[in-house]
Each structure stands twice: as structure tokens, then as C-alpha cells.
Short mmCIF file of C-alpha atoms in Angstrom, two decimals:
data_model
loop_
_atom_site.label_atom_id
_atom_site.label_comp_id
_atom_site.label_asym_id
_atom_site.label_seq_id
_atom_site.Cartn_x
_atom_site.Cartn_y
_atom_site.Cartn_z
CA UNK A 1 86.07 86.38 108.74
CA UNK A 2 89.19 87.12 110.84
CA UNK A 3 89.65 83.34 111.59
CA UNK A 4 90.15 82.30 107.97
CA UNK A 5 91.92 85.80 107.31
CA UNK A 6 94.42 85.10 110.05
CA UNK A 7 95.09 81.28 108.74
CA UNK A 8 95.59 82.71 104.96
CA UNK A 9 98.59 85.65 106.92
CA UNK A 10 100.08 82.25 108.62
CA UNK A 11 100.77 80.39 105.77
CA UNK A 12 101.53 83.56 103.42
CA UNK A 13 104.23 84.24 106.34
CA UNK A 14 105.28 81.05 106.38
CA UNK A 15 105.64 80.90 102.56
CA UNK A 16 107.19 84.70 102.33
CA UNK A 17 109.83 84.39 105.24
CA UNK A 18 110.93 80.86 104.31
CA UNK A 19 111.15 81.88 100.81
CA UNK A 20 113.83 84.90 102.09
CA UNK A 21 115.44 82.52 104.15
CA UNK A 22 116.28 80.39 100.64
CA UNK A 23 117.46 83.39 98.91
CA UNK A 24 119.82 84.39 102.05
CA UNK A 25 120.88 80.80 101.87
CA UNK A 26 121.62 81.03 98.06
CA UNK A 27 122.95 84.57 97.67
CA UNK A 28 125.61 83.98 100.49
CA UNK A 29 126.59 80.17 99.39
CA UNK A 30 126.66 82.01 95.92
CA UNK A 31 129.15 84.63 97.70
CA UNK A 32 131.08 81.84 99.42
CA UNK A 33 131.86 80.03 96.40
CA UNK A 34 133.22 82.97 94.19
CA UNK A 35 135.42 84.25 97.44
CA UNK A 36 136.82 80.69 97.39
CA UNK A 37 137.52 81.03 93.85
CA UNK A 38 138.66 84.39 93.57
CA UNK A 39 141.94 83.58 96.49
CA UNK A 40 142.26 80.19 94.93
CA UNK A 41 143.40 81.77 92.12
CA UNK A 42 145.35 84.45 93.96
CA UNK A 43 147.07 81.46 95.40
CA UNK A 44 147.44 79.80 92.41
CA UNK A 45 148.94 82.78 90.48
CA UNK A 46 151.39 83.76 93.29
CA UNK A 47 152.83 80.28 92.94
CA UNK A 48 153.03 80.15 89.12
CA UNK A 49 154.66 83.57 89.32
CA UNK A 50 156.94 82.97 92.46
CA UNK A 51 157.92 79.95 90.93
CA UNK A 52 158.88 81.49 87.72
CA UNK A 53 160.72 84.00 89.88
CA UNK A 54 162.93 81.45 91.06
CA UNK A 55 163.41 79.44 87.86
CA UNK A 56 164.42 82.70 86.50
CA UNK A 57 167.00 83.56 89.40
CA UNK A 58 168.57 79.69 88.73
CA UNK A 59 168.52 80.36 84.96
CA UNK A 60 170.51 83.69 85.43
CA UNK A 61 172.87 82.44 88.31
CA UNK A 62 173.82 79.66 87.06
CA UNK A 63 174.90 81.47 83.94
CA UNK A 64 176.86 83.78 85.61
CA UNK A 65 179.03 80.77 87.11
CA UNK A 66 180.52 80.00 83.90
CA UNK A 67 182.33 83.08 84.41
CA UNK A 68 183.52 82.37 87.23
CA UNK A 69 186.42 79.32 86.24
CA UNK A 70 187.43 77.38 89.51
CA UNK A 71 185.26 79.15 92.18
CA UNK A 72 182.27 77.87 89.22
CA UNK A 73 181.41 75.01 92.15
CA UNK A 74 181.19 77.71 94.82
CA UNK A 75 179.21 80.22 92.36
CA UNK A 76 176.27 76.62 91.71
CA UNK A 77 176.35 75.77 95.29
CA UNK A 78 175.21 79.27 96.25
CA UNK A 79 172.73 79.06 92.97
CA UNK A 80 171.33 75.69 94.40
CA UNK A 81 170.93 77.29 98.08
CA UNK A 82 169.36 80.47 97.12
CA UNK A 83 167.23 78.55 94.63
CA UNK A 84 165.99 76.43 97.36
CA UNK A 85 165.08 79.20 99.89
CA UNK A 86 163.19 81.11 96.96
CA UNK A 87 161.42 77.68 96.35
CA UNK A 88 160.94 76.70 100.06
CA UNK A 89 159.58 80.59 100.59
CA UNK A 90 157.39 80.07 97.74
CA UNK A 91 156.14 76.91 99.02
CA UNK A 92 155.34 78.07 102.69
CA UNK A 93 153.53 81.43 101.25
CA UNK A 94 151.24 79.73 98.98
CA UNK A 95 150.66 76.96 101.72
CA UNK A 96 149.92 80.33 103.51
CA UNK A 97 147.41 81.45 101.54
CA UNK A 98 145.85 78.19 100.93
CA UNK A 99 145.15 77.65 104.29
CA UNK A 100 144.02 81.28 105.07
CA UNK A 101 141.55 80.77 101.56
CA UNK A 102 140.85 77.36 103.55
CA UNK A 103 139.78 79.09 106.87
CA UNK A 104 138.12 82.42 105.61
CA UNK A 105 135.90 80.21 103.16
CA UNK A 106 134.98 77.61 106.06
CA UNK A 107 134.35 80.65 108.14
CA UNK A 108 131.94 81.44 105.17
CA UNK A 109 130.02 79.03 104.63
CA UNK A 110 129.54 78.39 108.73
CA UNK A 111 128.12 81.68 108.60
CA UNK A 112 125.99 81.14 105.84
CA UNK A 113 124.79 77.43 107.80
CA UNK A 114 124.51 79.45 111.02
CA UNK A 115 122.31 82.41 109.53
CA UNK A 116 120.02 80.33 106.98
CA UNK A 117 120.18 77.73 110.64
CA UNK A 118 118.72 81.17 112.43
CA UNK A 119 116.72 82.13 109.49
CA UNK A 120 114.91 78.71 109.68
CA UNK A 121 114.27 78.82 112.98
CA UNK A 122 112.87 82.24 112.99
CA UNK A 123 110.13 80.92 110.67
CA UNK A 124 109.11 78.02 112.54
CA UNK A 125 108.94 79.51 115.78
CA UNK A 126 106.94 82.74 114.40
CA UNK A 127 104.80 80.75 112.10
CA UNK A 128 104.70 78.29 115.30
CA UNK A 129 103.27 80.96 117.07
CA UNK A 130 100.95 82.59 114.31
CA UNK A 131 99.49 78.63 114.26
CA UNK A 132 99.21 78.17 117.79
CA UNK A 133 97.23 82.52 117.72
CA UNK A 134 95.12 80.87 114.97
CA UNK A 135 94.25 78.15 117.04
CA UNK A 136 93.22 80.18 119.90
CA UNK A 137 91.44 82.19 117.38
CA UNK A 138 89.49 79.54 116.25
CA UNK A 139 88.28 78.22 119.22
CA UNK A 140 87.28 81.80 119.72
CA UNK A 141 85.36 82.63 116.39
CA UNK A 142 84.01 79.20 116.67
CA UNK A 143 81.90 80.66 119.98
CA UNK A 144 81.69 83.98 118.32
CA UNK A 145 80.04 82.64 115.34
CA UNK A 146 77.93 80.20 117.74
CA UNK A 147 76.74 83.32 119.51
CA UNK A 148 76.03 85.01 116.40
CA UNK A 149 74.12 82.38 114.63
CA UNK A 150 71.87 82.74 117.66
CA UNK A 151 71.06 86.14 116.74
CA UNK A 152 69.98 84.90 112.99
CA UNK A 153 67.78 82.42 113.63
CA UNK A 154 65.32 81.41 110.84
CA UNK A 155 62.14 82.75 112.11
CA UNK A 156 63.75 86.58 112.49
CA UNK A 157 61.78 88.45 115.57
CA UNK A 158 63.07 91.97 116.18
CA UNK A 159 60.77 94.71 118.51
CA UNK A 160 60.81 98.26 117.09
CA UNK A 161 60.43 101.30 118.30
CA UNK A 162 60.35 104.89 117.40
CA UNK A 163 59.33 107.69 119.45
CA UNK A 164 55.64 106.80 120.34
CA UNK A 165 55.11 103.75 118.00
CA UNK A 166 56.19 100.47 118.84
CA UNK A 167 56.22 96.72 116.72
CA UNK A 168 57.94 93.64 116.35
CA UNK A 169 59.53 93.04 113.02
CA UNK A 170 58.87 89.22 111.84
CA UNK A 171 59.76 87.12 108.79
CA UNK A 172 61.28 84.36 107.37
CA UNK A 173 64.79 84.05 106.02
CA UNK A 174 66.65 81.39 104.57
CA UNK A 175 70.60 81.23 103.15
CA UNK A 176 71.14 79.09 100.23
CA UNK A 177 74.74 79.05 100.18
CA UNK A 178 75.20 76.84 96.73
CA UNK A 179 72.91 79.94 95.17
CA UNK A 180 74.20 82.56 97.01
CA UNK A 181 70.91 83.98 97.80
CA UNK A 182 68.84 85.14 100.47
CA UNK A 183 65.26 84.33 100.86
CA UNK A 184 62.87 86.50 102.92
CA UNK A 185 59.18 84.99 103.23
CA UNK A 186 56.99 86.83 104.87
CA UNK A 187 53.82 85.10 106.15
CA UNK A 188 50.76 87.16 106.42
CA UNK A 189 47.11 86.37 107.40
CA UNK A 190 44.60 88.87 106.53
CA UNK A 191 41.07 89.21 108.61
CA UNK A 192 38.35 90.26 106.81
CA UNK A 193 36.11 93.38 108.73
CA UNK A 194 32.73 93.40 108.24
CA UNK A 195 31.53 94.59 104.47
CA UNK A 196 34.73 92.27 103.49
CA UNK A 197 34.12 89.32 101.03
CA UNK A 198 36.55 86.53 100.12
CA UNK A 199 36.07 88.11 96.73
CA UNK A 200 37.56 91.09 97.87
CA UNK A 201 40.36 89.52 99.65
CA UNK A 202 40.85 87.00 96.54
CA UNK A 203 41.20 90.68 94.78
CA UNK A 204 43.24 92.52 97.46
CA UNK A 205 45.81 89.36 97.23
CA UNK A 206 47.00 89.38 93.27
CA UNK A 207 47.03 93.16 93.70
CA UNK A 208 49.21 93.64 97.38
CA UNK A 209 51.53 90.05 96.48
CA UNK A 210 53.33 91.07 93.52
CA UNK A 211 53.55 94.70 94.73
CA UNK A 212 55.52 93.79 97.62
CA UNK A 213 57.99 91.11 95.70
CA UNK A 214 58.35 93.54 92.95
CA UNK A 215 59.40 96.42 95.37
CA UNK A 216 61.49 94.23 97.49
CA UNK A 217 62.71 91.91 95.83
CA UNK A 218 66.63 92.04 94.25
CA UNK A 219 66.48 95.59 94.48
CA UNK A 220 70.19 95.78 95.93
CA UNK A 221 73.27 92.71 96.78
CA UNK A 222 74.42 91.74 100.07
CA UNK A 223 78.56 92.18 99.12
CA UNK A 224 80.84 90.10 101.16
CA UNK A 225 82.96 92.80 102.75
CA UNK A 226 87.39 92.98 101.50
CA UNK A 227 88.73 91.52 104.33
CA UNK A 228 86.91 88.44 104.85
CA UNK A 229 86.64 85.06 102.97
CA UNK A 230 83.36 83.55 103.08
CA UNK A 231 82.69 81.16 99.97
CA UNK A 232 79.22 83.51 98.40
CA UNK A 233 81.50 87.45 97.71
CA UNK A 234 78.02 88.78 96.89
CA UNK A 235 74.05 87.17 97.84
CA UNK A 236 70.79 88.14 95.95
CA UNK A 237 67.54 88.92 98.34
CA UNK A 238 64.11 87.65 96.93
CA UNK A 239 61.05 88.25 98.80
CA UNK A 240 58.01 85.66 98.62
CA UNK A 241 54.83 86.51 100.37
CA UNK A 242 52.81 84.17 101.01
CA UNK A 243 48.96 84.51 102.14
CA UNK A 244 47.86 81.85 105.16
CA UNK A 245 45.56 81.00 107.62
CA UNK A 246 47.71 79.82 110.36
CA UNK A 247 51.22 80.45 111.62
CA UNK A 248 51.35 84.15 110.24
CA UNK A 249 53.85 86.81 111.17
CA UNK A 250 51.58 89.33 110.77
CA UNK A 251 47.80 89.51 111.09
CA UNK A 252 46.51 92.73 109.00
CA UNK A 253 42.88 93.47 109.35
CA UNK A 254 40.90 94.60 106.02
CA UNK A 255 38.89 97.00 106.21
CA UNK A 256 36.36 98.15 103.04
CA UNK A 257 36.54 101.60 101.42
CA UNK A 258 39.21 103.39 101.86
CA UNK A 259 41.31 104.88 104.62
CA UNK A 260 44.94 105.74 106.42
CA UNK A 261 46.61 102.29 106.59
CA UNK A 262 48.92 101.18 109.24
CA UNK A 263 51.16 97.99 109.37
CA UNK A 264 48.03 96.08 111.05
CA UNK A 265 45.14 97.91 109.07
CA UNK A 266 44.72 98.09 105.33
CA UNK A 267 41.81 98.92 103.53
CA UNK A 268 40.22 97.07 100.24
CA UNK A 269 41.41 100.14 98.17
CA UNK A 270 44.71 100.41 99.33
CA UNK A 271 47.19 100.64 96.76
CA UNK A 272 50.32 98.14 95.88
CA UNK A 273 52.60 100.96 96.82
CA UNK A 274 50.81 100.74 100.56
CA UNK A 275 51.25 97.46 100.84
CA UNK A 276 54.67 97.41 99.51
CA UNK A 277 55.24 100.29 102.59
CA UNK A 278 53.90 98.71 105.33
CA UNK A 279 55.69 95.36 104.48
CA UNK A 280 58.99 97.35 105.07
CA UNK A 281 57.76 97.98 108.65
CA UNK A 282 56.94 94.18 108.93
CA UNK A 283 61.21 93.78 108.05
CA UNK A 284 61.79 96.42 110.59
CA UNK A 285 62.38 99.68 108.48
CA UNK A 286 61.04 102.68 110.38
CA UNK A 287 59.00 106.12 108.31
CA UNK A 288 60.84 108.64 107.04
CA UNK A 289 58.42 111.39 106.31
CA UNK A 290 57.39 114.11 108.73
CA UNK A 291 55.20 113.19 112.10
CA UNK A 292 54.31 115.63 114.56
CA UNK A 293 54.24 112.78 116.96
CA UNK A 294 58.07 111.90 116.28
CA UNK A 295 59.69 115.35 115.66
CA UNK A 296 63.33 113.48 116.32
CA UNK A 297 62.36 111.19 113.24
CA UNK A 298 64.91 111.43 110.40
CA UNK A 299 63.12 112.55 107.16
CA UNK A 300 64.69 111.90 103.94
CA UNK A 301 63.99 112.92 100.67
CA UNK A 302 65.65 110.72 98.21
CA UNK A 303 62.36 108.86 96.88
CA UNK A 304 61.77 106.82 99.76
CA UNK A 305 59.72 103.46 99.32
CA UNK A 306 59.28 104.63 103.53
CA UNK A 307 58.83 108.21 102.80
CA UNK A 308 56.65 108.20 99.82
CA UNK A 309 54.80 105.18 99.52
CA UNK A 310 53.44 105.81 96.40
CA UNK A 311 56.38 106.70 93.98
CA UNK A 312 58.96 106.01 96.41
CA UNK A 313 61.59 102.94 96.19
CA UNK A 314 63.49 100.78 98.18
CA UNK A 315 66.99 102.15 99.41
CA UNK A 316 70.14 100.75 100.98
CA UNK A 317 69.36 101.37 104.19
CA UNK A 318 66.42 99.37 103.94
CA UNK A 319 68.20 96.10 103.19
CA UNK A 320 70.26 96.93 106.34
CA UNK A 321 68.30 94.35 108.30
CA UNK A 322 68.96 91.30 105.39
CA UNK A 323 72.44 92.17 105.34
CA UNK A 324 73.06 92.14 109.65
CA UNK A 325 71.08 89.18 109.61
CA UNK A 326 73.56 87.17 107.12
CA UNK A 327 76.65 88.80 108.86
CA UNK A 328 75.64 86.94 111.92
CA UNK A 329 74.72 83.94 110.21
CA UNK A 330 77.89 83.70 108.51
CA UNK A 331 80.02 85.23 110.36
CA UNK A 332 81.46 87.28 107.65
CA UNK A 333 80.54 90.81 107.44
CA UNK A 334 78.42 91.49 104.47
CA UNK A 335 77.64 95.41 103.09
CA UNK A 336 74.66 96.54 100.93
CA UNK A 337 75.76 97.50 97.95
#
């Protein structure tokens, strides 16, 4: 559901942006450290090479004074001054660039502790924010779901209509969430007419029970749909029916012979496939062949359990009711598939 969904995107943000954040922080400290290194050594090789300048400039001067018999003193004093202004200009240059590799590299790395510093704080006040949505969102799906849960109650009651026909659609259905399955009983007491023995409803029973599990029974899966994570990603749908005496969902008068059945009239020779076809209207599935009383109906022709009871099978569409019910009582949207 969109509650969990939205906690998963929190802490994926959280996780993603921090994790840029760290490689902003590295990259850039990375950058710091070789610029510090690169004019370090600029510095370093401007004084070797300045010094050397000036060791060569003595070397050659002072040379040159031999030459120069009794103004020699005069020709070493001027060696030993220029000497010391190459030296002292050597000196203040590199102290120059030390201090500019100094500054420019503190500059550096406050920028890289102000941006990782922003970079930080971005994250916690988005992922602050994404929390506090999630929380709101919580309280929100936790009413949602509350609400929804009331519309999948055990006992499932839905009235029907279609053009002039009317019904209420009644059964039982339970979630096993360790199995991942969905169980639909469906309670049913039958009345015998007159010419009806217990023989023939002992008879009518083993033929109509396994017809109806057989045709509805696991014929599709409820799949949990992408975007949400509820625990079961796909539930199985069983159908039990069970014959009683008391607290039915449906009463369904027997009649003897033979005849047109309708959800609250079979006949002793009606077939499994008629029973099978008029439990589908007892889990709210309408007819799909042609009426002259319901020319609006839809009428498909796709081998229809509700179209052709006979031959026909259960569809998609028909497990439409299973699957809306367990969307509401999970609150995660589940598709039949």
C-alpha cells in the first residue's frame, strides 16, 4: 500500500542522498589534498631552483673578484649584497607562495566542510520532512484501511441488480495470511418441494457440491499489484460448500423433474454445470447470455461458466468480487491474474 511504499522512498532517499553527500565530501577533500600538493611542490621547486640561482650568481661573482686585485674587497662586498637580496627575494617569494598554497587550500577544504555541512542538512531536513509526510500518511491509511476493512467483513452481503432482476450476493470468506489463501464458503440450505425425498437431496448433494468447488475453486490467483508491499504477492481462492439446516446464505428450493433453474429454484435433475452457474450469482456475478428482458446486458462469448452453463468456465472477471474483497481487507490492491 502507499503507506509502506512511501516509508520504503524515505529511507531509500535518505540512503541515496546521504550516500551523494559522502562522495561530494570525498571527491572534493580528494581535490583539496592534491591542489595542496601540487603548489607545495611549486613552492618547493621555486625555492630549490631560486636558491640554486643565487648559489650560482655567488659562485660566478666571486670568481670574477680574483680579477679584480685591490678593488677584490669591493668586487665580494657587492657579491655578498647581491647574494643576500637574491636570497632574501627568494625567501619572501616562496614564503609567498606558501602562504597563498596555505590560504587557497584552507579556502578548500572550508568549502568542502561548508557544502558536505549543506549537503547534510539537505538530507535531514528533506528526509525530516518525507518522515514527518509518512507520518501523516499513516495516520491516514490507518483510517483508510479501518474504513476499508469495514467493507470486507467476514460474512460478505452485497445486493445486485441488473435491469429487472434483483439479489443479494452472500458468502463466507476468510484470509489466511501464513497460507496466502482465500477461502470462500458458501452456506446453502436446500428445501425439499413436494415429490422431494431426502434420498433425492442426499443424491442432488454429492452431485451439485463437487461441481461447484471444482468450477470455482483455484481457477485463477489474486496477484498483489507492483506498487504495493503486502507480505502474500499472490493468494489462492478455494471454495467449500457446505449443505446446512440453519444459518444459510442461500435457501434454494428443490423441485422434482426437471425445469429452468434460477439462483433460488433448482430442480432434482439439474445438472453440476447449473449448480456451478447459479452459485456464481450467489458471489455476485451477473448472466452474460442474451435476455429480452435486459437488452443493455453485456453478452460475451468466450465460454462463459455465466453464459453457458453447461460447457462454459469460470473467467477473470468472475473472481473480481474475491479480489475487491481482499483489496479492502488488506489494504493492498490485489489483480486477478
Amino acid at each position: 500500500m502507499a503507506c509502506r511504499d512511501m516509508r520504503a522512498r524515505c529511507v531509500d532517499w535518505q540512503r541515496q542522498t546521504q550516500a551523494r553527500c559522502d562522495r561530494w565530501r570525498t571527491e572534493w577533500t580528494q581535490r583539496c589534498d592534491n591542489y595542496k600538493t601540487e603548489w607545495t611542490q611549486r613552492c618547493d621547486r621555486w625555492r630549490t631552483t631560486s636558491e640554486q640561482r643565487c648559489d650560482r650568481w655567488e659562485t660566478e661573482w666571486t670568481q670574477r673578484c680574483d680579477s679584480w686585485g685591490p678593488f677584490k674587497i669591493l668586487c665580494l662586498f657587492w657579491v655578498w649584497v647581491s647574494t643576500t637580496v637574491c636570497r632574501a627575494w627568494v625567501w619572501v617569494t616562496t614564503t609567498v607562495c606558501e602562504l597563498w598554497t596555505w590560504v587557497s587550500s584552507t579556502v578548500c577544504t572550508l568549502w568542502v566542510w561548508v557544502s558536505t555541512l549543506v549537503c547534510d542538512l539537505w538530507v535531514f531536513i528533506t528526509t525530516f520532512v518525507c518522515r514527518a509526510w509518512v507520518f501523516v500518511l499513516d495516520i491516514w491509511c490507518f483510517i483508510r484501511c479501518a474504513l476499508s476493512r469495514l467493507l470486507a467483513p467476514n460474512e460478505f452481503s452485497q445486493a445486485r441488480s441488473e435491469c429487472i432482476y434483483g439479489w443479494t450476493a452472500r458468502c463466507r470468506i476468510d484470509e489466511d495470511p501464513r497460507e496466502c489463501a482465500v477461502r470462500i464458503t458458501l452456506r446453502i440450505r436446500l428445501v425439499a418441494a413436494t415429490g422431494v425425498t431426502q434420498a433425492d437431496l442426499a443424491n442432488v448433494q454429492a452431485l451439485w457440491e463437487p461441481a461447484i468447488e471444482q468450477a470455482w475453486t483455484d481457477r485463477f490467483g489474486l496477484l498483489l499489484a507492483e506498487r504495493d508491499s503486502c507480505p502474500c504477492k499472490r493468494y489462492t481462492a478455494s471454495v467449500d460448500v457446505q449443505w446446512v439446516t440453519s444459518g444459510e446464505h442461500h435457501t434454494v428450493n428443490v423441485r422434482a423433474g426437471s425445469g429452468r433453474a434460477n439462483m433460488g429454484t433448482w430442480f432434482v435433475n439439474s445438472t453440476g454445470g447449473t449448480a456451478a452457474h447459479e452459485a456464481g450469482h450467489m458471489f455476485g456475478n451477473v448472466d452474460e447470455y442474451v435476455d429480452s428482458n435486459c437488452p443493455s446486458r453485456i453478452v460475451t462469448s468466450d465460454g462463459s461458466i455465466m453464459q453457458t452453463s453447461q460447457t462454459g468456465t469460470v473467467k477473470e472477471r468472475h473472481y473480481q468480487g474475491f479480489a475487491g474483497w481482499l483489496t479492502n481487507r488488506t489494504c493492498c490492491t490485489y489483480d486477478v491474474r
